[in-house]
Coordinates of C-alpha atoms and ligand atoms in Angstrom, one line a residue:
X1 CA 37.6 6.9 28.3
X2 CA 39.0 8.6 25.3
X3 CA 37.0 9.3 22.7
X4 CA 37.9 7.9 19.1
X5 CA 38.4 10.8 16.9
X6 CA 36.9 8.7 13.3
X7 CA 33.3 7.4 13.3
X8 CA 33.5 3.7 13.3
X9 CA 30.7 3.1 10.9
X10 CA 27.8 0.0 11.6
X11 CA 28.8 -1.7 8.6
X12 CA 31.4 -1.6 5.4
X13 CA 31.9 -2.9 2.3
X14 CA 35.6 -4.8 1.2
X15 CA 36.0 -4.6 -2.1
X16 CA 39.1 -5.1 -3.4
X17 CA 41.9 -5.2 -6.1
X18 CA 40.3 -8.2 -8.2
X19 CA 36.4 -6.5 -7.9
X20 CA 38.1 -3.6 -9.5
X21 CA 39.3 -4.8 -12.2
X22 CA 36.9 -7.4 -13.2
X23 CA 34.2 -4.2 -12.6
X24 CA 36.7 -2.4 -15.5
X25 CA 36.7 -5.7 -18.1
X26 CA 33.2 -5.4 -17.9
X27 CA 32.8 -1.8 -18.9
X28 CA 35.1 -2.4 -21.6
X29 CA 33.3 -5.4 -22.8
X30 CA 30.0 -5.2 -25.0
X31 CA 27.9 -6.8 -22.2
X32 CA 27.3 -4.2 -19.2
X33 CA 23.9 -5.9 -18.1
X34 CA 23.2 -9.6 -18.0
X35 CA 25.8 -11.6 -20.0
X36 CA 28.7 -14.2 -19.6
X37 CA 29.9 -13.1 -16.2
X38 CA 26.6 -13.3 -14.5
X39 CA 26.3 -16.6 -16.4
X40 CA 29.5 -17.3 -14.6
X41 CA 28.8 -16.2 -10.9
X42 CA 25.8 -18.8 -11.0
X43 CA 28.1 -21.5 -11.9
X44 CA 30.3 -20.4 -9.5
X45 CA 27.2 -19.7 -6.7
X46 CA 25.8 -23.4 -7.4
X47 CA 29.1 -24.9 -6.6
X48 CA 29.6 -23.4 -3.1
X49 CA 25.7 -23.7 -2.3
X50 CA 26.1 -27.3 -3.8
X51 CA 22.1 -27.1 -5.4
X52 CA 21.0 -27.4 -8.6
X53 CA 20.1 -24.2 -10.0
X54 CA 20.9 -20.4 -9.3
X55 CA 19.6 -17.5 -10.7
X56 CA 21.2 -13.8 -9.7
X57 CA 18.5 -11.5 -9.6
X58 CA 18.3 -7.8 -8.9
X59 CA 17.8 -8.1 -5.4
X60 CA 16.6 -10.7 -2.1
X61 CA 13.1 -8.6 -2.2
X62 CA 13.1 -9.4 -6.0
X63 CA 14.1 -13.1 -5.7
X64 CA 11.3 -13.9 -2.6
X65 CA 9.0 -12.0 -5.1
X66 CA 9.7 -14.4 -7.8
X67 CA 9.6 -17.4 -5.7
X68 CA 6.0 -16.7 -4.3
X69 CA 4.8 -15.8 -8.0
X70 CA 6.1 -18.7 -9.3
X71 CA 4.9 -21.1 -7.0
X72 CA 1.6 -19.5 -8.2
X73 CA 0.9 -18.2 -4.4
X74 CA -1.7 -15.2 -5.5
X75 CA -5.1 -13.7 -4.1
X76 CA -6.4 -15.7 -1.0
X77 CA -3.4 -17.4 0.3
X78 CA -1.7 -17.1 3.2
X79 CA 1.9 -17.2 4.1
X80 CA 3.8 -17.1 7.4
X81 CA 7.1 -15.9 7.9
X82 CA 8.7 -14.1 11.2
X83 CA 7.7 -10.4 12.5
X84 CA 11.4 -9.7 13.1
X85 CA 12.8 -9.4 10.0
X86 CA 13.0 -6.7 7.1
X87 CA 9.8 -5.2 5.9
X88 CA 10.4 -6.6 2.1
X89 CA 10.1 -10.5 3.3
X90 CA 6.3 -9.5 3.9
X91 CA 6.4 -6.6 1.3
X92 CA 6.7 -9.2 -1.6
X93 CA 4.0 -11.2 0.0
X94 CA 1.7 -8.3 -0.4
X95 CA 2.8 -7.7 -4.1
X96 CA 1.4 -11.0 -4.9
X97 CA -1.8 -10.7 -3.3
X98 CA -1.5 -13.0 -0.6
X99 CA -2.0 -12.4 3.3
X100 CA 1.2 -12.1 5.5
X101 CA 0.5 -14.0 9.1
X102 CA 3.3 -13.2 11.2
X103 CA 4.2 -16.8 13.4
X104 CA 6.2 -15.2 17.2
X105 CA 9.9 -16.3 16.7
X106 CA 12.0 -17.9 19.7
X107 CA 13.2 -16.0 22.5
X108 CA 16.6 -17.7 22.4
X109 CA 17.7 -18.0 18.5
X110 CA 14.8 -14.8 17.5
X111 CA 13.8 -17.2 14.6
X112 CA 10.4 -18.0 14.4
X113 CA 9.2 -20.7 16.6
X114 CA 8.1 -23.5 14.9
X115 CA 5.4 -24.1 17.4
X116 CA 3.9 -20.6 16.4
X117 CA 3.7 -21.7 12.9
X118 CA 1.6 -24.7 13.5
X119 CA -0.9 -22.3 15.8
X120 CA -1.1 -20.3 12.3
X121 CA -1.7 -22.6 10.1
X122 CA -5.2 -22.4 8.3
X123 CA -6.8 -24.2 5.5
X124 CA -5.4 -21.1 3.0
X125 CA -1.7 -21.5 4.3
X126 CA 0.3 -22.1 1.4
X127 CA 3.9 -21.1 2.5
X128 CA 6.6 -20.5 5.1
X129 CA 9.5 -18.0 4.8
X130 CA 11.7 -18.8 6.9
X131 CA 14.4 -15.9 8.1
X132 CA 17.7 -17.0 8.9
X133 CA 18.1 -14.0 11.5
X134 CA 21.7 -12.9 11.9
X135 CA 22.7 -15.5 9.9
X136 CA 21.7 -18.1 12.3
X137 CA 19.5 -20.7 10.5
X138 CA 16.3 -21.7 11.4
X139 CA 14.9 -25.0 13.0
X140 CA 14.7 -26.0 9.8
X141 CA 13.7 -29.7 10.2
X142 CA 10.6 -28.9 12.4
X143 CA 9.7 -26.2 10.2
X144 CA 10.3 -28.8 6.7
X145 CA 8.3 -30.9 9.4
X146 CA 5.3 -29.3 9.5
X147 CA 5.3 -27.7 5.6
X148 CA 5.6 -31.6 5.0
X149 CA 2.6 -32.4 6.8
X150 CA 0.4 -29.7 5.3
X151 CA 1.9 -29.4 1.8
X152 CA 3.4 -26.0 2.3
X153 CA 5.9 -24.3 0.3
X154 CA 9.3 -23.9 2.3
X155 CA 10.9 -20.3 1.2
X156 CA 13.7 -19.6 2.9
X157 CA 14.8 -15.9 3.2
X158 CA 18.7 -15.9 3.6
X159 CA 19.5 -12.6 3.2
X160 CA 21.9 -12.5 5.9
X161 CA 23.2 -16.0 5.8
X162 CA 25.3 -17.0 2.9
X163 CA 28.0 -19.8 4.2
X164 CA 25.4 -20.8 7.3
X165 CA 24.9 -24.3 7.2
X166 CA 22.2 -26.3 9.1
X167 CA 23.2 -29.7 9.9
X168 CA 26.2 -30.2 7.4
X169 CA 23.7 -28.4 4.6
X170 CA 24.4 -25.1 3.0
X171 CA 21.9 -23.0 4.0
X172 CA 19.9 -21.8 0.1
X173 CA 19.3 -25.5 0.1
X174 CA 17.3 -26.3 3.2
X175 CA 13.9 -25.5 2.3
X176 CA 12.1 -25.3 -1.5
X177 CA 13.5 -22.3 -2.5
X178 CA 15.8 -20.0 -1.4
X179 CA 16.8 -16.1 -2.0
X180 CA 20.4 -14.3 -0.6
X181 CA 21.0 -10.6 -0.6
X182 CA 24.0 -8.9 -2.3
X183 CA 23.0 -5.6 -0.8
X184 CA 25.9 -3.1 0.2
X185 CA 26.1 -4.0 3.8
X186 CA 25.2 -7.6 3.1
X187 CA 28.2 -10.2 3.6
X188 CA 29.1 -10.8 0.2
X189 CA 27.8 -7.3 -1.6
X190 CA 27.6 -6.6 -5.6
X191 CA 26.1 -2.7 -4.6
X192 CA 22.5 -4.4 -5.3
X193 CA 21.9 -7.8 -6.2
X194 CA 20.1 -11.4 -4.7
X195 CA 20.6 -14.6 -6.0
X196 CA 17.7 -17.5 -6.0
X197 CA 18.7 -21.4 -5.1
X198 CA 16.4 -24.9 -5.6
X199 CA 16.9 -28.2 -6.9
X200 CA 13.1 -27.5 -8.4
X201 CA 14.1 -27.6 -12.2
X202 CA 10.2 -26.3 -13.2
X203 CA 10.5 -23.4 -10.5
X204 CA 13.8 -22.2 -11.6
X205 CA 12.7 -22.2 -15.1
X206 CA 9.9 -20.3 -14.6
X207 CA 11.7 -18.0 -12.2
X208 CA 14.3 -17.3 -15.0
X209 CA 11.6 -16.5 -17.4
X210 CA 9.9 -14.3 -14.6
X211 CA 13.0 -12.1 -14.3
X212 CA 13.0 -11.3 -17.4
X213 CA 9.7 -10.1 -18.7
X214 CA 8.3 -13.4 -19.2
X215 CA 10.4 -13.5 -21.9
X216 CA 11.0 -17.3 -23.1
X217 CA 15.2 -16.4 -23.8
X218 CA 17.8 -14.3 -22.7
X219 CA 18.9 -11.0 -24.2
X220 CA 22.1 -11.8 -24.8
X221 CA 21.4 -15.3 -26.1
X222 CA 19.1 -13.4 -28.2
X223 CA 21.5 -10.5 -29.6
X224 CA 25.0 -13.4 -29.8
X225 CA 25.8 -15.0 -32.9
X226 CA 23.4 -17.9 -32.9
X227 CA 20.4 -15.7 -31.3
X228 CA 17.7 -14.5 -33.6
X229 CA 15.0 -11.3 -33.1
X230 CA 12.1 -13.7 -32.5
X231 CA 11.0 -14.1 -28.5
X232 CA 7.9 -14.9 -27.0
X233 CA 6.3 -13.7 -23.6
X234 CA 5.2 -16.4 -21.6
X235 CA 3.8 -14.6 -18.8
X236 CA 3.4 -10.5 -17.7
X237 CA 7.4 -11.0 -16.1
X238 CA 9.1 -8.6 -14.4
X239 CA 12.6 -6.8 -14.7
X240 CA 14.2 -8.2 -12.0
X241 CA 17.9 -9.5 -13.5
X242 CA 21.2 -9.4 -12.7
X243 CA 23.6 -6.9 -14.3
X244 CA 27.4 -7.8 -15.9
X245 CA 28.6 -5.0 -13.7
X246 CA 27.4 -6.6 -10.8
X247 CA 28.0 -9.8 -11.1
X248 CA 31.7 -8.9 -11.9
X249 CA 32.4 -8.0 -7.8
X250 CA 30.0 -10.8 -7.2
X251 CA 32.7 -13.3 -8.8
X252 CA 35.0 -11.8 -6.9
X253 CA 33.3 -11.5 -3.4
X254 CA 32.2 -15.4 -3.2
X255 CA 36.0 -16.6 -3.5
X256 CA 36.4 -14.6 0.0
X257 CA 33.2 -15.5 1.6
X258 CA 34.5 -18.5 3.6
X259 CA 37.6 -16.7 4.9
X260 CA 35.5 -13.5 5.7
X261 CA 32.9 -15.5 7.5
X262 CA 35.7 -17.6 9.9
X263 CA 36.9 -14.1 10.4
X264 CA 33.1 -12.8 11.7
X265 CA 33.0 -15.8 13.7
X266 CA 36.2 -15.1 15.3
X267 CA 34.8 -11.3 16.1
X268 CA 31.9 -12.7 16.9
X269 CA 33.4 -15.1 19.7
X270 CA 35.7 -11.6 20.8
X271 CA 32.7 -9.8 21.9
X272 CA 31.1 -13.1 23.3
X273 CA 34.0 -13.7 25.8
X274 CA 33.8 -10.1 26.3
X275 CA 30.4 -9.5 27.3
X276 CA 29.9 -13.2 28.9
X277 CA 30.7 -11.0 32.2
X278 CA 28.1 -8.1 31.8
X279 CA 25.1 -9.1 33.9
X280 CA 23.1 -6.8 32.0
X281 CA 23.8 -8.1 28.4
X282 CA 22.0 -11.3 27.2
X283 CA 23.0 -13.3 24.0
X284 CA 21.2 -15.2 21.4
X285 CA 22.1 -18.5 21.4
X286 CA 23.0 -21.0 19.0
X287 CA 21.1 -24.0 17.6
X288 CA 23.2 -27.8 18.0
X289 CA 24.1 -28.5 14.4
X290 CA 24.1 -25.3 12.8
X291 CA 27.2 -23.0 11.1
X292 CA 26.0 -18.9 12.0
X293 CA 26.7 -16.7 9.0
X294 CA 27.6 -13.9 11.6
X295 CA 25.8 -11.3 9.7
X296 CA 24.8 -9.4 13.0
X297 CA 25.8 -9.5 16.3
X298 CA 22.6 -8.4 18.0
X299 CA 22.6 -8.2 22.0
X300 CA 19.9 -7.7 24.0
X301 CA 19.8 -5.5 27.0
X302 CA 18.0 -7.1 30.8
X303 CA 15.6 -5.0 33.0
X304 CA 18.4 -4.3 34.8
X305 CA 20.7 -2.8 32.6
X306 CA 22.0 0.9 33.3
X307 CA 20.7 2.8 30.2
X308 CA 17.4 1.9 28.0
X309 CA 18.4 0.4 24.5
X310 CA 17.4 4.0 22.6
X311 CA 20.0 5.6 25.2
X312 CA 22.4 3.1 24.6
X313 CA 22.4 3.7 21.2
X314 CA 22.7 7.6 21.2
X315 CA 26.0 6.9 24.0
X316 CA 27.6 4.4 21.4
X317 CA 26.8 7.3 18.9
X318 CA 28.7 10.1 21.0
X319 CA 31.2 8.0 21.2
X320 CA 31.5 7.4 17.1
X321 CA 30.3 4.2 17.2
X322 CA 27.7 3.0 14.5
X323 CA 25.2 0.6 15.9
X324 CA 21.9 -0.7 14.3
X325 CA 18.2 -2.3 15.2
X326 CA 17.1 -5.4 13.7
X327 CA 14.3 -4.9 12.8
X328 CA 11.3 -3.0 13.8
X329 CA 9.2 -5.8 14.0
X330 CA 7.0 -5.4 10.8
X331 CA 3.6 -5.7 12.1
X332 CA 3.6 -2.8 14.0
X333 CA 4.4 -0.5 10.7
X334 CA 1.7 1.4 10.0
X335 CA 0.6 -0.1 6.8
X336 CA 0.4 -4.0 8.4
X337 CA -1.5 -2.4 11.5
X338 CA -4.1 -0.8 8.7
X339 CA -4.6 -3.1 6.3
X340 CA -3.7 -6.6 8.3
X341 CA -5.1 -5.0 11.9
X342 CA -1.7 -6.1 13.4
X343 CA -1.0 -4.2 16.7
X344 CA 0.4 -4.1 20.2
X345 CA 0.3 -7.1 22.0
X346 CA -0.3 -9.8 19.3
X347 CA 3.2 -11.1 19.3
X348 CA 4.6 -10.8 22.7
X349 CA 7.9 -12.5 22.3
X350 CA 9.0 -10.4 19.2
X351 CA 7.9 -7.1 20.8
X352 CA 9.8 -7.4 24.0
X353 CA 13.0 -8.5 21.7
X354 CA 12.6 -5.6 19.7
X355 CA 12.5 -3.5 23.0
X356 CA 16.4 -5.0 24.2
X357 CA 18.1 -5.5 20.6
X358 CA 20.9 -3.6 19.4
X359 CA 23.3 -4.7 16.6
X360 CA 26.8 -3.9 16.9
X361 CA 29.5 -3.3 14.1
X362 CA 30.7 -6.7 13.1
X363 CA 32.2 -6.9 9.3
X364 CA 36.1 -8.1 7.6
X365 CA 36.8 -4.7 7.7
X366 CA 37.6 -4.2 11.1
X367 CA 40.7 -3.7 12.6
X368 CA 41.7 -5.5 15.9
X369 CA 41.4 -2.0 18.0
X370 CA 37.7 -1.3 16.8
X371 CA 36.3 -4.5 18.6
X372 CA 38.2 -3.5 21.2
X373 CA 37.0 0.0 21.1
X374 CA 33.8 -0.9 21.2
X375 CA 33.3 -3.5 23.5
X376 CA 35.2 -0.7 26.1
X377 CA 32.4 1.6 24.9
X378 CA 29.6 -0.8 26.4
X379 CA 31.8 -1.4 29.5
X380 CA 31.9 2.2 29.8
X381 CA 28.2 2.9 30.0
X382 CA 26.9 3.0 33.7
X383 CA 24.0 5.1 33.2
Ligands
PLP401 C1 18.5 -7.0 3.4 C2 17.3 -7.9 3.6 C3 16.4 -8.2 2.6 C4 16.4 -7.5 1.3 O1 17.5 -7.6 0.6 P1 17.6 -6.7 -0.8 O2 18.7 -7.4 -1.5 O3 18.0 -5.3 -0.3 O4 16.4 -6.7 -1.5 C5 15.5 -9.2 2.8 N1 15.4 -9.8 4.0 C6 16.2 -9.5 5.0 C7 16.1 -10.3 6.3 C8 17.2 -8.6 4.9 O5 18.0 -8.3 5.9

C-alpha cells in the first residue's frame, strides 16, 4: 500500500481560537501564576465532576502526592495500586515513604483485579489507587467493597479518564480522592497541570494548604486588596500549584471535553468494527455500567499473530504511523526490582499483557482518512 508522505503522530494537542486568547488576557493581566482564572477552572471543574471540592495542581503525579500525604500515609504503610500504569502512580508512593505492592489487574478490562487486592492486603495496608486504564474505570464497587471492609483509603488515579463515568457517577468522584492529568497528550491538556476531586472537606483543605508551602492562604489572596503580609506555615508544603497561564486553556479545554470524548468514542468504535475481523487482534473489553474516557485504544496481539508486538511497532513506524506502549509494567523497572525485589514472574497476567499491547493514535485531532490509514496499515502487516 502507499505510503503516507506526513508522520501521523501518536498523539496531539487541539487547542484552539478561545485557549489563545484567554492564554493572552492572562499575560496581560497582573496574575500570570495562581489567581482568579484558576479560581475559576475549579468552579467550573466541580460542576462537570459534580463533587465538592477541586483543587488544580501542577500535575496528576503532584496531586496523588498530595492525596497520600494528606491522608497522613508515611513510613510503614502500604498501598496497592496496578503494575500497568505510569511509573509516577507508584513514584509518589515512594516520596511519602510508604511501600508500593503491586495487586495483578484483569486480563479483560487491564485494571487491577479486585480479587488480587484482597490477596495483598496486610495488616499495614492503608490505601488503594485505583487506575482508570485507558480511560475505562475500574470495578469500582468491589474495590470501595473491600477498602470498606478494611478501612482503606480509595485514591483513584484518573489520569486518563476525565468524562468516564462508572454507573451514572463521574469518575474523580468514585473513590476518596481523586487526581486527573492535564498533561500535553492527556485529553483535556493545559501543557502541565492535574487537578484533585473529594467531597472530603478536611482533605481538600489540607491538600490546598499542601500545595502551597503549607502556607495557611493564598498568594494572591495575600497580595489583593483585602490581603495582608502576615501568613503562617502549617506544615513543610510543597510547590505544587496551578498557574493563571494554565488554567486559562484549562477553561477553555473542559467546555470541549464532552464533544471530544463522543468523538473518541466514535473512533474508537471505527477501529473496533475494523479489527472485529482480524483473528490475530484481541480487544479489551468493557465493564456493564461504565462510560470509557477513550484515552487509549490499546490492542493486544494473539500467539498467532504475523509479527511480534516490537515488530509491529517498527512497521507502523515505516509506515509514519506513531504508535505507543502502555506501560512498561512498573515493577520490572529497575529501581522497584532493587529496592522492592519485584521481578519476573510475580505478576503473570500484567507481564503477558505488556508482551501483546500496543496503543494506537486515537485523539479529536484526526481526520477521517488517518483512522482509515491506519487501520489499512495493521491489515497490511502479514509478516
Ligand atoms: C500521565 C499519567 C500520570 C501523570 O500525569 P502528570 O500530569 O504528567 O503528572 C499518572 N498516571 C497515569 C496513569 C498517567 O497516564
Amino acid at each position: 500500500m502507499q505510503k503516507r508522505e506526513q508522520f501521523l503522530p501518536f498523539a496531539r494537542p487541539l487547542i484552539g481560537d478561545d485557549e489563545i486568547h484567554e492564554v493572552i488576557d492572562s499575560l496581560k493581566s497582573d496574575w500570570l501564576t495562581r489567581g482568579p482564572k484558576t479560581g475559576h477552572f475549579e468552579e467550573k471543574f466541580k460542576k462537570y465532576i459534580r463533587c465538592e471540592h477541586a483543587m488544580a495542581v501542577s500535575s496528576c503525579t503532584a496531586g496523588l502526592h498530595l492525596a497520600l500525604a494528606a491522608a497522613g500515609i508515611g513510613p510503614g504503610d502500604e498501598v496497592i495500586t496496578s503494575p500497568l500504569t505510569f511509573c509516577s502512580t507508584v513514584n509518589v508512593i515512594v516520596h511519602v515513604g510508604a511501600t508500593p505492592v503491586f495487586a495483578d489487574i484483569d486480563p479483560q478490562t487491564l485494571n487491577i483485579n479486585p480479587e488480587e487486592i484482597e490477596k495483598k492486603i496486610s495488616p499495614r495496608t492503608k490505601a488503594i489507587i485505583a487506575v482508570h486504564y485507558a480511560g475505562q474505570p475500574c470495578d469500582m464497587d468491589a474495590i470501595n467493597k473491600i477498602a470498606g471492609s478494611h478501612n482503606l483509603l480509595v485514591i483513584e488515579d484518573a489520569a486518563h479518564a476525565i468524562g468516564a463515568r462508572y454507573k451514572g457517577k463521574m469518575v474523580g468522584t468514585l473513590g476518596d480522592i481523586a487526581s486527573f492529568s492535564f498533561y500535553a497528550t492527556k485529553n483535556l491538556t493545559t501543557g502541565e497541570g492535574g487537578m484533585v476531586t473529594t467531597d472530603n472537606d478536611e482533605l481538600a483543605e489540607k491538600i490546598r494548604v499542601l500545595s502551597l508551602h503549607g502556607i495557611s492562604r493564598d498568594a494572591w489572596k495575600r497580595y489583593s486588596a483585602e490581603g495582608s503580609w502576615y501568613y503562617e506555615v502549617l506544615y513543610p508544603g510543597f510547590k505544587y500549584n496551578m498557574t493563571d497561564i494554565e488554567a486559562a486553556l484549562g477553561i477553555h479545554q473542559l467546555s470541549k471535553v464532552e464533544w471530544w470524548r463522543e468523538l473518541r468514542e466514535e473512533y474508537a468504535a471505527y477501529y473496533d468494527r475494523e479489527f472485529a475481523g482480524i483473528g490475530w487482534i484481541r480487544l479489551p473489553g468493557v465493564i456493564d455500567g461504565a462510560v470509557h474516557g477513550r484515552h487509549l485504544y490499546v490492542i493486544m496481539l494473539e500467539d498467532r499473530a504475523p509479527v511480534g508486538r516490537d515488530e509491529l511497532i517498527k512497521e507502523m513506524g515505516r509506515m509514519n504511523v506513531g504508535t505507543s506502549v502502555h506501560f512498561i509494567p512498573v515493577h520490572l523497572h529497575p529501581y522497584y526490582r532493587k529496592t522492592f525485589g519485584y521481578g519476573e514472574g510475580m505478576l503473570p497476567v500484567t507481564e503477558d499483557v505488556f508482551k501483546r499491547i500496543v496503543s494506537l493514535p486515537l485523539y479529536p485531532a484526526m481526520a477521517e482518512e488517518d483512522l482509515r490509514y491506519v487501520v489499512d496499515v495493521v491489515k497490511g502487516i502479514v509478516g
